[in-house]
Tab-separated table of C-alpha atoms and ligand atoms in Angstrom:
chain	number	residue	atom	x	y	z
A	1	MET	CA	15.957	6.179	-3.131
A	2	ILE	CA	17.454	3.276	-5.079
A	3	THR	CA	16.986	-0.374	-4.070
A	4	ARG	CA	19.017	-3.235	-5.470
A	5	GLY	CA	16.954	-6.401	-5.237
A	6	PRO	CA	13.538	-7.191	-3.696
A	7	GLU	CA	14.972	-7.657	-0.201
A	8	GLU	CA	16.093	-4.028	-0.116
A	9	THR	CA	12.626	-2.867	-1.158
A	10	LYS	CA	11.082	-5.059	1.565
A	11	LYS	CA	13.492	-3.691	4.153
A	12	PHE	CA	12.611	-0.104	3.225
A	13	ALA	CA	8.894	-0.963	3.438
A	14	GLY	CA	9.302	-2.731	6.778
A	15	GLU	CA	11.069	0.259	8.271
A	16	LEU	CA	8.325	2.591	7.062
A	17	ALA	CA	5.690	0.265	8.569
A	18	LYS	CA	7.414	0.343	11.952
A	19	LYS	CA	7.612	4.136	11.785
A	20	ILE	CA	3.880	4.359	11.089
A	21	LEU	CA	3.105	2.078	14.044
A	22	LYS	CA	4.867	4.583	16.292
A	23	THR	CA	2.949	7.628	15.052
A	24	PRO	CA	-0.368	8.518	16.688
A	25	LEU	CA	-3.579	7.581	14.846
A	26	LEU	CA	-4.934	10.203	12.428
A	27	LYS	CA	-8.128	10.450	14.468
A	28	GLU	CA	-9.584	13.396	12.557
A	29	LYS	CA	-8.411	12.315	9.138
A	30	GLY	CA	-9.192	8.625	8.940
A	31	ALA	CA	-7.094	5.670	7.840
A	32	PHE	CA	-3.366	5.850	7.164
A	33	ALA	CA	-3.553	5.637	3.362
A	34	VAL	CA	-0.610	4.898	1.074
A	35	GLY	CA	-0.967	5.070	-2.718
A	36	LEU	CA	1.510	2.882	-4.603
A	37	LYS	CA	2.006	3.712	-8.244
A	38	GLY	CA	4.410	3.112	-11.076
A	39	ASP	CA	5.655	0.520	-13.537
A	40	LEU	CA	4.300	-3.032	-13.719
A	41	GLY	CA	6.942	-5.139	-11.974
A	42	GLY	CA	8.112	-1.981	-10.235
A	43	GLY	CA	7.891	-3.599	-6.813
A	44	LYS	CA	4.529	-2.463	-5.417
A	45	THR	CA	3.473	-5.934	-4.257
A	46	THR	CA	7.012	-6.623	-3.028
A	47	PHE	CA	6.758	-3.404	-0.994
A	48	VAL	CA	3.465	-4.565	0.573
A	49	GLN	CA	5.101	-7.889	1.533
A	50	GLY	CA	7.903	-6.100	3.375
A	51	PHE	CA	5.473	-3.643	4.931
A	52	ALA	CA	3.227	-6.436	6.242
A	53	LYS	CA	6.220	-8.263	7.659
A	54	GLY	CA	7.276	-5.043	9.413
A	55	LEU	CA	3.803	-4.936	10.999
A	56	GLY	CA	4.315	-8.463	12.302
A	57	ILE	CA	1.944	-10.146	9.824
A	58	LYS	CA	2.971	-13.751	9.264
A	59	GLU	CA	0.654	-14.628	6.355
A	60	LYS	CA	2.000	-14.815	2.831
A	61	ILE	CA	1.005	-11.682	0.910
A	62	THR	CA	0.012	-12.132	-2.710
A	63	SER	CA	-1.475	-9.590	-5.051
A	64	PRO	CA	-5.257	-9.303	-4.701
A	65	THR	CA	-5.606	-8.655	-8.435
A	66	PHE	CA	-8.758	-10.758	-8.726
A	67	SER	CA	-10.317	-9.933	-5.378
A	68	ILE	CA	-9.516	-6.149	-5.419
A	69	PHE	CA	-8.565	-6.226	-1.734
A	70	LYS	CA	-7.441	-8.426	1.152
A	71	ILE	CA	-7.534	-7.804	4.898
A	72	TYR	CA	-4.925	-8.733	7.504
A	73	LYS	CA	-5.352	-8.467	11.277
A	74	LEU	CA	-2.684	-6.625	13.216
A	75	LYS	CA	-1.539	-8.190	16.463
A	76	SER	CA	-0.750	-5.207	18.608
A	77	GLY	CA	-0.676	-1.429	18.714
A	78	SER	CA	-3.430	1.045	17.959
A	79	TYR	CA	-3.965	0.045	14.324
A	80	LYS	CA	-6.282	-2.929	13.934
A	81	LEU	CA	-6.341	-3.919	10.245
A	82	LEU	CA	-4.149	-3.726	7.148
A	83	TYR	CA	-6.014	-3.464	3.840
A	84	HIS	CA	-4.186	-4.316	0.627
A	85	PHE	CA	-5.976	-3.048	-2.488
A	86	ASP	CA	-4.976	-3.632	-6.102
A	87	CYS	CA	-6.853	-1.240	-8.373
A	88	TYR	CA	-5.200	-2.404	-11.617
A	89	ARG	CA	-8.566	-3.422	-13.058
A	90	ILE	CA	-10.532	-0.471	-11.714
A	91	GLU	CA	-11.574	1.945	-14.446
A	92	ASN	CA	-13.897	4.142	-12.446
A	93	PRO	CA	-13.367	5.080	-8.759
A	94	GLU	CA	-17.067	4.392	-8.135
A	95	GLU	CA	-16.384	0.682	-8.621
A	96	VAL	CA	-14.770	0.444	-5.166
A	97	LEU	CA	-17.584	2.217	-3.298
A	98	PRO	CA	-19.825	-0.896	-3.078
A	99	LEU	CA	-16.875	-2.650	-1.393
A	100	GLY	CA	-17.257	-0.264	1.546
A	101	PHE	CA	-14.283	1.837	0.520
A	102	LYS	CA	-15.490	5.034	2.230
A	103	GLU	CA	-15.891	3.231	5.554
A	104	ILE	CA	-12.498	1.542	5.208
A	105	ILE	CA	-10.663	4.758	4.349
A	106	SER	CA	-12.338	6.779	7.105
A	107	ASP	CA	-11.507	4.422	9.989
A	108	PRO	CA	-8.382	5.762	11.788
A	109	GLN	CA	-7.525	2.234	12.966
A	110	ASN	CA	-6.916	1.029	9.393
A	111	ILE	CA	-3.747	1.126	7.350
A	112	VAL	CA	-4.678	1.019	3.655
A	113	LEU	CA	-2.095	0.232	0.987
A	114	ILE	CA	-3.367	0.697	-2.571
A	115	GLU	CA	-1.586	-0.547	-5.692
A	116	TRP	CA	-2.567	1.407	-8.834
A	117	ALA	CA	-4.015	4.060	-6.521
A	118	GLU	CA	-4.011	6.561	-9.392
A	119	ASN	CA	-7.084	4.720	-10.727
A	120	ILE	CA	-9.114	5.885	-7.717
A	121	LYS	CA	-7.273	9.136	-7.048
A	122	GLU	CA	-10.472	11.230	-6.956
A	123	ILE	CA	-11.807	9.424	-3.886
A	124	LEU	CA	-8.561	9.222	-1.883
A	125	PRO	CA	-8.073	11.504	1.119
A	126	LYS	CA	-5.856	14.555	0.591
A	127	ASN	CA	-3.353	13.332	3.158
A	128	THR	CA	-2.695	10.082	1.253
A	129	LYS	CA	1.022	9.305	1.189
A	130	TRP	CA	2.275	8.488	-2.322
A	131	ILE	CA	5.094	6.127	-3.225
A	132	ILE	CA	6.224	5.841	-6.838
A	133	PHE	CA	8.148	2.853	-8.211
A	134	LYS	CA	10.365	3.115	-11.280
A	135	PHE	CA	11.909	0.153	-13.065
A	136	ILE	CA	15.587	0.934	-13.679
A	137	ASP	CA	16.911	-2.509	-14.589
A	138	GLU	CA	16.331	-6.183	-13.695
A	139	SER	CA	17.221	-5.747	-10.020
A	140	THR	CA	17.217	-1.988	-9.557
A	141	ARG	CA	14.228	0.198	-8.692
A	142	GLU	CA	13.930	3.879	-7.908
A	143	ILE	CA	11.431	4.555	-5.137
A	144	ILE	CA	10.184	8.079	-4.585
A	145	SER	CA	7.979	8.824	-1.596
A	146	SER	CA	5.988	11.911	-0.736
A	147	LYS	CA	6.176	13.427	2.754
B	1	ADP	P1	4.291	-4.685	-9.034
B	1	ADP	O1	3.358	-5.073	-7.933
B	1	ADP	O2	4.712	-3.242	-8.979
B	1	ADP	O3	3.776	-5.037	-10.392
B	1	ADP	P2	5.937	-6.840	-8.024
B	1	ADP	O4	6.364	-6.499	-6.652
B	1	ADP	O5	4.811	-7.805	-8.191
B	1	ADP	O6	5.651	-5.474	-8.839
B	1	ADP	O7	7.154	-7.427	-8.841
B	1	ADP	C1	8.438	-6.929	-8.782
B	1	ADP	C2	9.360	-7.989	-9.341
B	1	ADP	O8	10.659	-7.452	-9.526
B	1	ADP	C3	9.495	-9.183	-8.384
B	1	ADP	O9	9.618	-10.357	-9.140
B	1	ADP	C4	10.794	-8.856	-7.654
B	1	ADP	O10	11.464	-10.022	-7.198
B	1	ADP	C5	11.601	-8.176	-8.750
B	1	ADP	N1	12.589	-7.206	-8.265
B	1	ADP	C6	13.867	-7.139	-8.684
B	1	ADP	N2	14.524	-6.141	-8.121
B	1	ADP	C7	13.645	-5.517	-7.294
B	1	ADP	C8	13.752	-4.385	-6.415
B	1	ADP	N3	14.879	-3.673	-6.286
B	1	ADP	N4	12.652	-4.049	-5.723
B	1	ADP	C9	11.502	-4.750	-5.852
B	1	ADP	N5	11.332	-5.815	-6.666
B	1	ADP	C10	12.403	-6.209	-7.386
B	2	MG	MG1	1.390	-5.745	-7.897
């Protein structure tokens, strides 16, 4: 799809978040994992902001570039926590294992959004949903999402 301006990207993300809240937990498969990839300035962090808002999170979402990940509590529903990872600086997937990544990704009550997820592709579950962001021009982005 094409979005014109950050608000449209946030709206798309918020709608997806609400859809996920309505689907049953992936009890056998673990967390609901979404890999966000694509151009710098493509709108990955903007997407997470809209997604978090759609989940009812009031806190201001900023990129966890220096902390690798941030955690937000969810107010209601069967999911308990939203994890926001930014793997821009990760060179080897093993770098996230000491952060408890396996535990985080295997808990069905977590939603895990991962910017630069391609950097840890080898350790992501097979059912990870992928969303790709392409910079078209100043205010236009193409967003392609897998099933
Ligand atoms: P990334 O995390 O992929 O590097 P960001 O979300 O941090 O990207 O930055 C995207 C920038 O582009 C923001 O400054 C945002 O306001 C701007 N922008 C302009 N048009 C769009 C759009 N259609 N969708 C998302 N962001 C947009
Ligand atoms: Mg970002």
